Short mmCIF file of C-alpha atoms in Angstrom, two decimals:
data_model
loop_
_atom_site.label_atom_id
_atom_site.label_comp_id
_atom_site.label_asym_id
_atom_site.label_seq_id
_atom_site.Cartn_x
_atom_site.Cartn_y
_atom_site.Cartn_z
CA UNK A 22 -15.71 35.68 -6.32
CA UNK A 23 -16.34 33.31 -9.31
CA UNK A 24 -14.52 29.98 -9.66
CA UNK A 25 -14.41 27.86 -12.87
CA UNK A 26 -13.49 24.31 -12.19
CA UNK A 27 -12.83 21.19 -14.32
CA UNK A 28 -12.34 17.75 -12.88
CA UNK A 29 -10.46 15.08 -14.66
CA UNK A 30 -9.94 11.45 -13.78
CA UNK A 31 -7.98 8.47 -15.14
CA UNK A 32 -8.38 4.99 -13.59
CA UNK A 33 -5.26 3.02 -12.77
CA UNK A 34 -4.18 1.02 -15.89
CA UNK A 35 -5.49 -2.55 -15.75
CA UNK A 36 -8.24 -1.70 -13.34
CA UNK A 37 -11.97 -1.34 -13.86
CA UNK A 38 -13.86 2.00 -13.61
CA UNK A 39 -15.65 0.81 -10.41
CA UNK A 40 -12.25 0.15 -8.77
CA UNK A 41 -11.32 3.82 -8.94
CA UNK A 42 -10.64 4.93 -5.32
CA UNK A 43 -10.01 8.70 -5.69
CA UNK A 44 -12.68 11.28 -5.13
CA UNK A 45 -13.13 14.89 -6.01
CA UNK A 46 -15.61 17.68 -5.39
CA UNK A 47 -17.14 19.24 -7.40
CA UNK A 48 -17.53 16.67 -10.23
CA UNK A 49 -17.11 17.55 -13.91
CA UNK A 50 -17.12 21.19 -15.06
CA UNK A 51 -18.55 23.74 -12.78
CA UNK A 52 -18.86 27.57 -12.41
CA UNK A 53 -19.73 28.64 -8.83
CA UNK A 54 -20.02 32.06 -7.25
CA UNK A 55 -19.69 32.76 -3.57
CA UNK A 56 -17.74 34.45 -0.75
CA UNK A 57 -16.12 31.18 0.43
CA UNK A 58 -15.83 28.16 -1.88
CA UNK A 59 -14.25 24.83 -1.14
CA UNK A 60 -12.70 22.20 -3.33
CA UNK A 61 -11.25 18.87 -2.53
CA UNK A 62 -9.44 15.76 -3.86
CA UNK A 63 -8.95 12.59 -1.84
CA UNK A 64 -7.15 9.36 -2.65
CA UNK A 65 -8.13 6.08 -1.02
CA UNK A 66 -5.14 3.88 -0.12
CA UNK A 67 -4.87 0.70 -2.27
CA UNK A 68 -3.89 -1.49 0.63
CA UNK A 69 -7.07 -0.69 2.63
CA UNK A 70 -10.58 -1.56 1.84
CA UNK A 71 -13.65 0.57 1.48
CA UNK A 72 -11.19 3.33 0.83
CA UNK A 73 -12.94 4.76 -2.27
CA UNK A 74 -16.07 5.51 -0.20
CA UNK A 75 -13.95 6.96 2.61
CA UNK A 76 -12.17 9.26 0.13
CA UNK A 77 -15.58 10.29 -1.21
CA UNK A 78 -16.92 11.09 2.27
CA UNK A 79 -13.89 13.23 3.04
CA UNK A 80 -14.13 15.18 -0.20
CA UNK A 81 -17.85 15.60 0.03
CA UNK A 82 -17.93 16.62 3.66
CA UNK A 83 -15.18 19.20 3.24
CA UNK A 84 -16.50 20.75 0.05
CA UNK A 85 -20.05 21.09 1.40
CA UNK A 86 -18.39 23.21 4.10
CA UNK A 87 -21.34 23.02 6.53
CA UNK A 88 -18.92 23.18 9.44
CA UNK A 89 -15.74 25.18 10.09
CA UNK A 90 -14.69 22.53 12.60
CA UNK A 91 -12.19 20.06 11.24
CA UNK A 92 -12.95 17.81 14.22
CA UNK A 93 -16.59 17.71 13.40
CA UNK A 94 -15.96 17.08 9.70
CA UNK A 95 -13.87 14.06 10.49
CA UNK A 96 -16.29 12.85 13.13
CA UNK A 97 -19.22 12.97 10.67
CA UNK A 98 -17.18 11.19 7.90
CA UNK A 99 -16.05 8.49 10.22
CA UNK A 100 -19.57 7.96 11.56
CA UNK A 101 -20.86 7.67 7.96
CA UNK A 102 -18.13 5.29 6.92
CA UNK A 103 -18.47 3.05 9.99
CA UNK A 104 -22.30 2.92 9.48
CA UNK A 105 -21.75 1.77 5.78
CA UNK A 106 -19.41 -1.00 6.87
CA UNK A 107 -21.16 -2.04 10.08
CA UNK A 108 -24.11 -3.78 8.45
CA UNK A 109 -22.19 -5.82 6.00
CA UNK A 110 -21.73 -9.57 6.27
CA UNK A 111 -18.17 -10.21 5.27
CA UNK A 112 -15.81 -13.21 4.94
CA UNK A 113 -13.00 -13.36 7.60
CA UNK A 114 -10.43 -11.47 5.54
CA UNK A 115 -12.76 -8.64 4.50
CA UNK A 116 -13.92 -8.28 8.09
CA UNK A 117 -10.34 -8.14 9.35
CA UNK A 118 -9.47 -5.54 6.80
CA UNK A 119 -12.54 -3.36 7.52
CA UNK A 120 -11.63 -3.47 11.20
CA UNK A 121 -8.19 -1.87 10.31
CA UNK A 122 -10.15 0.99 8.73
CA UNK A 123 -9.86 2.74 5.39
CA UNK A 124 -7.20 5.42 4.84
CA UNK A 125 -6.98 8.29 2.33
CA UNK A 126 -4.76 11.20 1.40
CA UNK A 127 -6.47 14.58 1.15
CA UNK A 128 -6.08 18.08 -0.19
CA UNK A 129 -8.77 20.70 0.45
CA UNK A 130 -8.76 24.30 -0.64
CA UNK A 131 -10.91 27.20 0.54
CA UNK A 132 -11.03 30.27 -1.63
CA UNK A 133 -12.16 33.44 -0.01
CA UNK A 134 -13.57 36.58 -1.66
CA UNK A 135 -11.17 38.74 0.44
CA UNK A 136 -8.38 37.35 -1.75
CA UNK A 137 -7.08 34.74 0.61
CA UNK A 138 -6.74 31.02 0.14
CA UNK A 139 -6.40 28.32 2.88
CA UNK A 140 -5.48 24.70 2.23
CA UNK A 141 -5.35 21.65 4.30
CA UNK A 142 -3.57 18.42 3.38
CA UNK A 143 -2.84 14.89 4.63
CA UNK A 144 -0.49 12.49 2.91
CA UNK A 145 0.53 13.11 -0.65
CA UNK A 146 -2.44 14.76 -2.47
CA UNK A 147 -1.08 18.17 -3.56
CA UNK A 148 -2.05 21.72 -4.38
CA UNK A 149 -0.14 23.80 -7.00
CA UNK A 150 -0.79 27.50 -7.33
CA UNK A 151 0.03 29.23 -10.60
CA UNK A 152 -0.03 32.85 -11.64
CA UNK A 153 0.55 33.77 -15.25
CA UNK A 154 1.80 30.19 -15.77
CA UNK A 155 4.47 30.46 -12.99
CA UNK A 156 4.33 28.21 -9.99
CA UNK A 157 3.68 30.22 -6.83
CA UNK A 158 3.23 27.41 -4.27
CA UNK A 159 3.37 23.67 -4.06
CA UNK A 160 1.85 22.17 -0.95
CA UNK A 161 2.35 19.95 1.09
CA UNK A 162 5.10 18.47 -1.02
CA UNK A 163 7.75 20.59 -2.65
CA UNK A 164 10.06 18.09 -4.21
CA UNK A 165 9.42 14.89 -6.15
CA UNK A 166 11.86 12.97 -3.91
CA UNK A 167 9.50 13.37 -0.97
CA UNK A 168 6.92 10.96 -2.48
CA UNK A 169 6.90 7.28 -1.31
CA UNK A 170 4.32 4.45 -1.09
CA UNK A 171 4.03 4.83 2.70
CA UNK A 172 2.40 8.30 3.45
CA UNK A 173 0.72 9.12 6.66
CA UNK A 174 -3.04 9.21 5.88
CA UNK A 175 -6.38 10.04 7.44
CA UNK A 176 -7.99 6.87 8.97
CA UNK A 177 -11.74 6.08 8.96
CA UNK A 178 -11.35 4.74 12.56
CA UNK A 179 -9.82 7.01 15.26
CA UNK A 180 -8.69 3.92 17.18
CA UNK A 181 -5.01 3.18 16.72
CA UNK A 182 -4.59 6.19 14.47
CA UNK A 183 -2.17 9.15 15.15
CA UNK A 184 -3.88 12.24 16.35
CA UNK A 185 -5.53 14.04 13.58
CA UNK A 186 -3.60 17.26 14.20
CA UNK A 187 -0.39 15.32 13.67
CA UNK A 188 -1.46 14.13 10.21
CA UNK A 189 -3.00 17.38 8.88
CA UNK A 190 -0.88 20.17 7.39
CA UNK A 191 -1.96 23.73 6.72
CA UNK A 192 -0.99 26.48 4.25
CA UNK A 193 -2.38 29.76 3.08
CA UNK A 194 -1.75 32.56 0.56
CA UNK A 195 -3.44 35.12 -1.59
CA UNK A 196 -4.93 34.82 -5.07
CA UNK A 197 -5.28 37.48 -7.83
CA UNK A 198 -7.85 37.46 -10.70
CA UNK A 199 -7.08 34.69 -13.23
CA UNK A 200 -4.89 32.65 -10.81
CA UNK A 201 -5.03 28.95 -11.37
CA UNK A 202 -4.97 26.08 -8.80
CA UNK A 203 -4.36 22.44 -9.47
CA UNK A 204 -5.38 19.88 -6.79
CA UNK A 205 -4.37 16.36 -7.44
CA UNK A 206 -3.74 12.90 -6.20
CA UNK A 207 -0.18 11.73 -5.88
CA UNK A 208 0.72 10.17 -9.22
CA UNK A 209 -0.11 13.45 -11.16
CA UNK A 210 1.46 15.61 -8.44
CA UNK A 211 4.65 13.55 -8.65
CA UNK A 212 4.72 14.02 -12.41
CA UNK A 213 4.08 17.85 -12.03
CA UNK A 214 7.06 18.20 -9.67
CA UNK A 215 9.30 15.97 -11.68
CA UNK A 216 8.39 18.00 -14.77
CA UNK A 217 9.29 21.29 -13.09
CA UNK A 218 12.64 19.75 -11.84
CA UNK A 219 13.43 18.83 -15.40
CA UNK A 220 12.88 22.55 -16.42
CA UNK A 221 9.68 21.75 -18.26
CA UNK A 222 6.39 23.64 -18.06
CA UNK A 223 3.84 21.04 -16.96
CA UNK A 224 0.98 23.47 -17.11
CA UNK A 225 1.60 24.04 -20.80
CA UNK A 226 1.83 20.33 -21.35
CA UNK A 227 -1.46 19.91 -19.57
CA UNK A 228 -3.00 22.58 -21.63
CA UNK A 229 -1.84 20.99 -24.81
CA UNK A 230 -3.17 17.61 -23.78
CA UNK A 231 -6.59 19.20 -23.06
CA UNK A 232 -6.73 20.43 -26.63
CA UNK A 233 -6.53 16.91 -27.89
CA UNK A 234 -9.78 15.28 -28.60
CA UNK A 235 -8.55 12.01 -27.03
CA UNK A 236 -8.46 14.01 -23.80
CA UNK A 237 -7.03 13.62 -20.37
CA UNK A 238 -7.18 9.86 -19.89
CA UNK A 239 -5.40 9.21 -23.20
CA UNK A 240 -2.62 11.64 -22.23
CA UNK A 241 -2.22 9.98 -18.80
CA UNK A 242 -2.00 6.58 -20.45
CA UNK A 243 0.76 7.95 -22.71
CA UNK A 244 2.68 9.34 -19.81
CA UNK A 245 2.45 5.96 -17.98
CA UNK A 246 3.59 4.11 -21.14
CA UNK A 247 6.60 6.38 -21.41
CA UNK A 248 7.46 5.66 -17.74
CA UNK A 249 6.83 9.36 -16.82
CA UNK A 250 3.87 8.72 -14.54
CA UNK A 251 3.32 5.99 -11.96
CA UNK A 252 0.49 3.63 -12.68
CA UNK A 253 -2.15 4.82 -10.20
CA UNK A 254 -5.60 6.45 -10.14
CA UNK A 255 -5.28 9.99 -11.27
CA UNK A 256 -7.57 12.84 -10.28
CA UNK A 257 -7.06 16.46 -11.20
CA UNK A 258 -9.17 19.46 -10.13
CA UNK A 259 -8.25 22.49 -12.31
CA UNK A 260 -9.50 25.85 -10.89
CA UNK A 261 -9.43 29.46 -12.10
CA UNK A 262 -10.57 32.25 -9.76
CA UNK A 263 -12.00 35.65 -10.63
CA UNK A 264 -13.25 38.50 -8.46
CA UNK A 265 -16.99 39.09 -7.90
CA UNK A 266 -16.91 42.16 -10.01
CA UNK A 267 -16.29 40.05 -13.16
CA UNK A 268 -19.75 39.52 -14.73
CA UNK A 269 -20.47 36.27 -16.50
CA UNK A 270 -20.42 38.15 -19.80
CA UNK A 271 -17.00 39.37 -19.01
CA UNK A 272 -15.62 35.98 -18.06
CA UNK A 273 -14.14 33.59 -20.51
CA UNK A 274 -16.21 30.53 -21.44
CA UNK A 275 -14.92 27.14 -20.37
CA UNK A 276 -13.87 26.58 -23.95
CA UNK A 277 -11.90 29.81 -24.03
CA UNK A 278 -10.38 28.95 -20.63
CA UNK A 279 -9.27 25.70 -22.06
CA UNK A 280 -7.52 27.50 -24.89
CA UNK A 281 -6.00 30.28 -22.79
CA UNK A 282 -2.97 30.26 -20.72
CA UNK B 228 16.28 -0.70 -11.03
CA UNK B 229 15.64 -4.22 -9.57
CA UNK B 230 12.69 -5.17 -7.28
CA UNK B 231 10.56 -2.32 -8.71
CA UNK B 232 8.12 -4.27 -10.89
CA UNK B 233 4.48 -3.34 -10.21
CA UNK B 234 2.65 -6.18 -8.54
CA UNK B 235 -0.86 -6.50 -10.00
CA UNK B 236 -3.46 -8.97 -10.97
CA UNK B 237 -2.15 -8.99 -14.51
CA UNK B 238 1.44 -9.26 -13.33
CA UNK B 239 1.33 -11.13 -10.06
CA UNK B 240 4.25 -12.22 -7.86
CA UNK B 241 4.77 -15.44 -6.02
CA UNK B 242 5.40 -16.48 -2.41
CA UNK B 243 6.49 -19.94 -1.59
CA UNK B 244 6.69 -21.12 2.01
CA UNK B 245 8.97 -24.08 2.92
CA UNK B 246 8.07 -25.55 6.36
CA UNK B 247 10.09 -27.98 8.32
CA UNK B 248 7.83 -30.63 9.81
CA UNK B 249 10.59 -32.90 11.12
CA UNK B 250 10.71 -34.82 14.38
CA UNK B 251 13.05 -32.22 15.89
CA UNK B 252 10.22 -29.79 15.82
CA UNK B 253 8.75 -31.70 18.82
CA UNK B 254 11.43 -30.06 20.95
CA UNK B 255 10.56 -26.92 22.96
CA UNK B 256 10.93 -23.52 21.33
CA UNK B 257 13.51 -21.26 23.07
CA UNK B 258 11.37 -18.21 23.20
CA UNK B 259 8.12 -19.64 24.60
CA UNK B 260 8.63 -21.38 27.86
CA UNK B 261 8.32 -24.96 26.72
CA UNK B 262 5.97 -24.70 23.79
CA UNK B 263 6.86 -27.02 20.88
CA UNK B 264 8.59 -25.62 17.89
CA UNK B 265 6.01 -27.34 15.73
CA UNK B 266 3.28 -25.24 17.47
CA UNK B 267 5.28 -22.08 16.84
CA UNK B 268 5.80 -23.02 13.21
CA UNK B 269 2.05 -23.71 12.70
CA UNK B 270 1.29 -20.25 14.26
CA UNK B 271 3.89 -18.57 12.13
CA UNK B 272 2.64 -20.04 8.80
CA UNK B 273 -0.94 -19.41 9.61
CA UNK B 274 -0.20 -15.87 10.58
CA UNK B 275 1.87 -15.29 7.46
CA UNK B 276 -0.93 -16.65 5.19
CA UNK B 277 -3.57 -14.68 7.14
CA UNK B 278 -1.59 -11.44 6.75
CA UNK B 279 -1.02 -12.02 3.13
CA UNK B 280 -4.81 -12.65 2.51
CA UNK B 281 -5.69 -9.52 4.47
CA UNK B 282 -3.17 -7.46 2.58
CA UNK B 283 -4.75 -8.49 -0.74
CA UNK B 284 -8.34 -8.12 0.50
CA UNK B 285 -10.65 -5.45 -0.86
CA UNK B 286 -14.37 -4.82 -0.25
CA UNK B 287 -15.24 -7.10 -3.15
CA UNK B 288 -12.93 -10.03 -2.25
CA UNK B 289 -9.29 -10.93 -2.44
CA UNK B 290 -7.22 -9.66 -5.36
CA UNK B 291 -4.82 -12.16 -6.83
CA UNK B 292 -1.62 -10.11 -6.45
CA UNK B 293 0.22 -13.32 -5.39
CA UNK B 294 0.45 -17.05 -6.24
CA UNK B 295 1.15 -18.89 -3.06
CA UNK B 296 2.46 -22.30 -2.16
CA UNK B 297 3.29 -24.19 0.96
CA UNK B 298 5.83 -27.04 0.78
CA UNK B 299 6.38 -29.26 3.78
CA UNK B 300 9.52 -31.28 4.36
CA UNK B 301 10.03 -34.21 6.79
CA UNK B 302 9.54 -37.85 5.89
CA UNK B 303 8.93 -36.54 2.25
CA UNK B 304 8.89 -33.21 0.46
CA UNK B 305 5.70 -31.86 -1.23
CA UNK B 306 2.70 -29.60 -1.04
CA UNK B 307 1.48 -29.26 2.54
CA UNK B 308 -1.93 -27.56 2.18
CA UNK B 309 -5.00 -29.78 2.87
CA UNK B 310 -8.66 -29.92 1.65
CA UNK B 311 -9.36 -28.81 -1.85
CA UNK B 312 -5.95 -27.20 -2.17
CA UNK B 313 -4.14 -30.53 -1.37
CA UNK B 314 -1.49 -31.55 -3.82
CA UNK B 315 -1.16 -28.08 -5.44
CA UNK B 316 2.24 -26.46 -5.51
CA UNK B 317 0.78 -23.00 -6.08
CA UNK B 318 -2.71 -21.43 -5.85
CA UNK B 319 -3.87 -17.81 -6.26
CA UNK B 320 -4.10 -16.06 -2.91
CA UNK B 321 -7.93 -15.74 -3.27
CA UNK B 322 -8.23 -19.54 -3.30
CA UNK B 323 -5.98 -19.86 -0.23
CA UNK B 324 -8.05 -17.13 1.60
CA UNK B 325 -11.35 -18.78 0.82
CA UNK B 326 -10.23 -22.30 1.67
CA UNK B 327 -8.61 -22.59 5.06
CA UNK B 328 -8.92 -25.95 6.77
CA UNK B 329 -11.15 -24.19 9.38
CA UNK B 330 -11.82 -20.74 10.92
CA UNK B 331 -11.60 -20.53 14.67
CA UNK B 332 -12.95 -17.83 16.92
CA UNK B 333 -10.24 -16.38 19.18
CA UNK B 334 -10.09 -13.50 21.61
CA UNK B 335 -7.85 -10.60 20.90
CA UNK B 336 -6.98 -7.61 23.01
CA UNK B 337 -7.65 -4.32 21.15
CA UNK B 338 -7.58 -0.67 22.19
CA UNK B 339 -10.86 0.61 23.56
CA UNK B 340 -10.22 4.19 22.33
CA UNK B 341 -9.98 5.45 25.89
CA UNK B 342 -6.39 4.32 26.61
CA UNK B 343 -7.40 0.76 27.79
CA UNK B 344 -7.76 -2.65 26.22
CA UNK B 345 -10.80 -4.81 25.71
CA UNK B 346 -11.14 -8.34 24.48
CA UNK B 347 -12.69 -8.77 21.10
CA UNK B 348 -13.70 -12.00 19.27
CA UNK B 349 -11.87 -12.36 16.00
CA UNK B 350 -11.96 -15.01 13.31
CA UNK B 351 -8.63 -16.92 13.05
CA UNK B 352 -8.24 -19.00 9.89
CA UNK B 353 -6.09 -22.17 10.13
CA UNK B 354 -4.54 -23.76 7.09
CA UNK B 355 -2.00 -26.04 8.84
CA UNK B 356 -1.81 -27.92 12.06
CA UNK B 357 1.39 -28.79 13.84
CA UNK B 358 3.30 -31.76 12.45
CA UNK B 359 6.61 -33.23 13.72
CA UNK B 360 7.94 -36.55 12.34
CA UNK B 361 10.82 -37.71 10.20
CA UNK B 362 14.02 -36.08 9.16
CA UNK B 363 14.82 -32.55 7.79
CA UNK B 364 15.56 -32.88 4.07
CA UNK B 365 16.20 -29.12 3.56
CA UNK B 366 18.43 -29.69 0.50
CA UNK B 367 15.65 -31.59 -1.15
CA UNK B 368 13.07 -28.98 -0.17
CA UNK B 369 15.12 -26.15 -1.75
CA UNK B 370 15.52 -28.25 -4.85
CA UNK B 371 11.78 -28.84 -4.97
CA UNK B 372 11.25 -25.02 -4.59
CA UNK B 373 13.69 -24.34 -7.44
CA UNK B 374 11.85 -26.68 -9.71
CA UNK B 375 8.48 -25.15 -8.81
CA UNK B 376 9.71 -21.60 -9.36
CA UNK B 377 11.44 -22.42 -12.59
CA UNK B 378 8.11 -23.23 -14.01
CA UNK B 379 6.35 -20.22 -12.49
CA UNK B 380 9.03 -17.76 -13.76
CA UNK B 381 8.79 -19.13 -17.25
CA UNK B 382 5.24 -18.02 -17.29
CA UNK B 383 5.85 -14.72 -15.38
CA UNK B 384 9.22 -13.51 -16.67
CA UNK B 385 8.70 -9.87 -15.83
CA UNK B 386 7.11 -10.20 -12.43
CA UNK B 387 8.38 -8.97 -9.07
CA UNK B 388 10.66 -11.84 -8.20
CA UNK B 389 9.27 -14.75 -6.13
CA UNK B 390 9.85 -14.73 -2.40
CA UNK B 391 10.68 -17.98 -0.54
CA UNK B 392 10.21 -18.07 3.09
CA UNK B 393 11.84 -21.08 4.86
CA UNK B 394 10.78 -21.80 8.35
CA UNK B 395 12.95 -24.33 10.15
CA UNK B 396 14.94 -25.26 13.28
CA UNK B 397 17.95 -25.32 11.05
CA UNK B 398 19.15 -28.83 11.37
CA UNK B 399 19.30 -30.10 7.84
CA UNK B 400 19.66 -33.91 7.64
CA UNK B 401 20.41 -34.29 3.91
CA UNK B 402 23.59 -32.27 3.60
CA UNK B 403 24.72 -28.68 3.38
CA UNK B 404 21.76 -26.65 2.14
CA UNK B 405 23.93 -23.68 0.96
CA UNK B 406 24.51 -24.94 -2.60
CA UNK B 407 20.77 -25.69 -3.08
CA UNK B 408 19.92 -22.27 -1.62
CA UNK B 409 22.33 -20.66 -3.97
CA UNK B 410 20.71 -22.38 -6.89
CA UNK B 411 17.37 -21.05 -5.80
CA UNK B 412 18.55 -17.54 -5.35
CA UNK B 413 20.13 -17.62 -8.80
CA UNK B 414 16.74 -17.95 -10.34
CA UNK B 415 15.50 -14.56 -11.56
CA UNK B 416 12.87 -12.58 -13.44
CA UNK B 417 13.77 -9.42 -15.39
CA UNK B 418 13.16 -7.55 -12.18
CA UNK B 419 15.72 -9.42 -10.00
CA UNK B 420 16.70 -12.64 -8.24
CA UNK B 421 14.50 -14.90 -6.24
CA UNK B 422 14.54 -13.67 -2.56
CA UNK B 423 15.12 -16.45 0.03
CA UNK B 424 14.31 -15.50 3.60
CA UNK B 425 14.73 -17.75 6.63
CA UNK B 426 12.94 -17.86 9.86
CA UNK B 427 14.97 -19.84 12.41
CA UNK B 428 12.88 -21.36 15.22
CA UNK B 429 15.40 -22.56 17.78
CA UNK B 430 15.33 -24.41 21.10
CA UNK B 431 18.06 -22.09 22.33
CA UNK B 432 17.12 -19.36 24.64
CA UNK B 433 18.10 -15.89 23.74
CA UNK B 434 17.01 -12.56 22.41
CA UNK B 435 15.16 -12.58 19.07
CA UNK B 436 17.31 -11.38 16.17
CA UNK B 437 15.78 -9.60 13.18
CA UNK B 438 17.59 -8.85 9.85
CA UNK B 439 21.11 -9.05 11.08
CA UNK B 440 24.00 -7.72 9.00
CA UNK B 441 26.77 -9.95 10.27
CA UNK B 442 27.25 -13.46 11.58
CA UNK B 443 29.05 -12.22 14.80
CA UNK B 444 25.72 -11.81 16.64
CA UNK B 445 24.29 -15.27 15.77
CA UNK B 446 24.02 -17.90 18.52
CA UNK B 447 25.01 -21.08 16.70
CA UNK B 448 26.17 -22.83 13.58
CA UNK B 449 22.57 -23.53 12.32
CA UNK B 450 21.74 -19.81 12.56
CA UNK B 451 24.99 -19.00 10.70
CA UNK B 452 24.14 -21.37 7.91
CA UNK B 453 20.58 -20.01 7.54
CA UNK B 454 21.88 -16.42 7.62
CA UNK B 455 24.41 -17.23 4.88
CA UNK B 456 21.58 -18.82 2.84
CA UNK B 457 19.44 -15.66 3.15
CA UNK B 458 19.16 -12.99 0.45
CA UNK B 459 20.21 -9.43 1.33
CA UNK B 460 17.18 -7.20 1.82
CA UNK B 461 16.60 -5.22 -1.40
CA UNK B 462 17.20 -1.43 -1.01
CA UNK B 463 13.48 -0.59 -0.98
CA UNK B 464 12.81 -3.04 1.84
CA UNK B 465 15.72 -1.63 3.78
CA UNK B 466 14.10 1.77 3.55
CA UNK B 467 10.69 0.44 4.60
CA UNK B 468 12.20 -1.52 7.52
CA UNK B 469 14.08 1.57 8.66
CA UNK B 470 10.73 3.54 8.33
CA UNK B 471 9.14 1.00 10.73
CA UNK B 472 12.02 1.41 13.20
CA UNK B 473 14.11 -1.69 12.49
CA UNK B 474 17.83 -1.29 12.97
CA UNK B 475 18.80 -2.46 9.48
CA UNK B 476 21.53 -1.52 7.05
CA UNK B 477 22.38 -2.11 3.38
CA UNK B 478 24.08 -5.30 4.59
CA UNK B 479 21.02 -6.74 6.36
CA UNK B 480 19.74 -10.11 5.30
CA UNK B 481 16.31 -11.66 5.22
CA UNK B 482 16.88 -13.83 8.31
CA UNK B 483 15.20 -13.74 11.75
CA UNK B 484 16.00 -15.92 14.80
CA UNK B 485 13.14 -16.82 17.09
CA UNK B 486 11.09 -13.86 15.81
CA UNK B 487 8.43 -13.50 13.22
CA UNK B 488 8.62 -12.59 9.59
CA UNK B 489 5.20 -10.88 9.19
CA UNK B 490 7.06 -7.63 8.60
CA UNK B 491 8.14 -9.13 5.20
CA UNK B 492 4.54 -9.27 4.12
CA UNK B 493 4.16 -5.59 4.98
CA UNK B 494 7.24 -4.89 2.87
CA UNK B 495 5.67 -6.41 -0.29
CA UNK B 496 4.52 -3.37 -2.22
CA UNK B 497 1.10 -3.66 -3.88
CA UNK B 498 0.19 0.06 -3.77
CA UNK B 499 -0.17 2.83 -1.19
CA UNK B 500 0.03 1.52 2.39
CA UNK B 501 -0.56 4.10 5.13
CA UNK B 502 2.49 4.55 7.38
CA UNK B 503 0.09 4.81 10.28
CA UNK B 504 -1.38 1.37 9.67
CA UNK B 505 0.18 -1.45 11.67
#
């Protein structure tokens, strides 16, 4: 199995690049081959602190895929986050905030060579599965009205949190050669669903935007200015999957992929 | 849609606290077995400011999502913060957070992760100490707030509307406050009218009341007056309150009796807040 991936991001309008609190794995453009490949997007909650690093630990830990145990994945991420925060000398408000823990939404996808896919989600990060441009699955949210600013998220401290199995949602399906998966944080996912509900083809609109030299960030800024997309950090992981039999020479280049749909 | 403006550092909102520091606040508080209302008020305002500062805190510091003021009313009416913030009607929340009068160490019971509770030392900032002397010029205080917010709104015409939180035992000594309250609520930004919420600290014993939707359940005339002065909860706050388990309706007003108003700080929307964070 071979997977092409492209990662896009746009920082919340009015915020600095270093205030971006989403995370994705892998970064940038990538072509990976394997029997089991993992991809992830996480979105740190604005109203918690150190949430960008928490989102990054979740995405990184899941995508590395060293463990099949979700309990262990969360345990390792929590230990790492708490170790990062523990040594800091903080003013009273930052200390109180850190004691509340960081929180993040999450979407993780595992593609398997057998033709299966499995996804895991918490909160309002979403997966969209397309085949020949048609939406096959939207997970874990299917309607734009389901979004709000109070999702249930994964906490960096187990104390006081809901049980992890009450927060995590699961889905699975099968893929065919050339299928496309979008993993995204909530503002973009909300726009995708609104766009479908208006009878539009958001995948075509994305494709068109990617042709433009100004690129993804400029397009997102335009959607925000038109009131079509909420002002928030945006992260998009765009995946295309092919069977192992497809040799690199027989596969489209990234540029060709960008122009094909 | 009103009350939907994004609250950000470039488009902050405003929170103005009005605190009753009159002689009647020496009387015992109905819900606390003899504790003075002045002590309950100091706790209430310190907790509200603390929660607001923590809400805006990030790893790098406090983001100025709000401009905050505390106006005291008793013998006179005016800014009540002390130290380097003394005399200022409004200050960015980062300045409030960084300049409490003092930071005390207090013990707090927290979950130990194994179903029990353990005591943990926490820092407790104090901005205001209890004060109780003089009358209750609530009409004058509401007029002062109107004047402060007129100036603020002129500079922030598209902001999420200012929120005024009045904490009192309800016994105005300079006339019926309803007309002055109405004048305050009539101020507006392009996103909606000023929200006036009231926290009634009463000597009367009785069950706390939160966000009532009718006067029938209220215990006395002071509570009724404060209820009538209070803004209806905006739709989005009703939804959030319902999400947190409050029995509220579209008719509910921003009024609580012998209860706290910290929930209102949670209802201010500055971005994603986890539903499982309390």
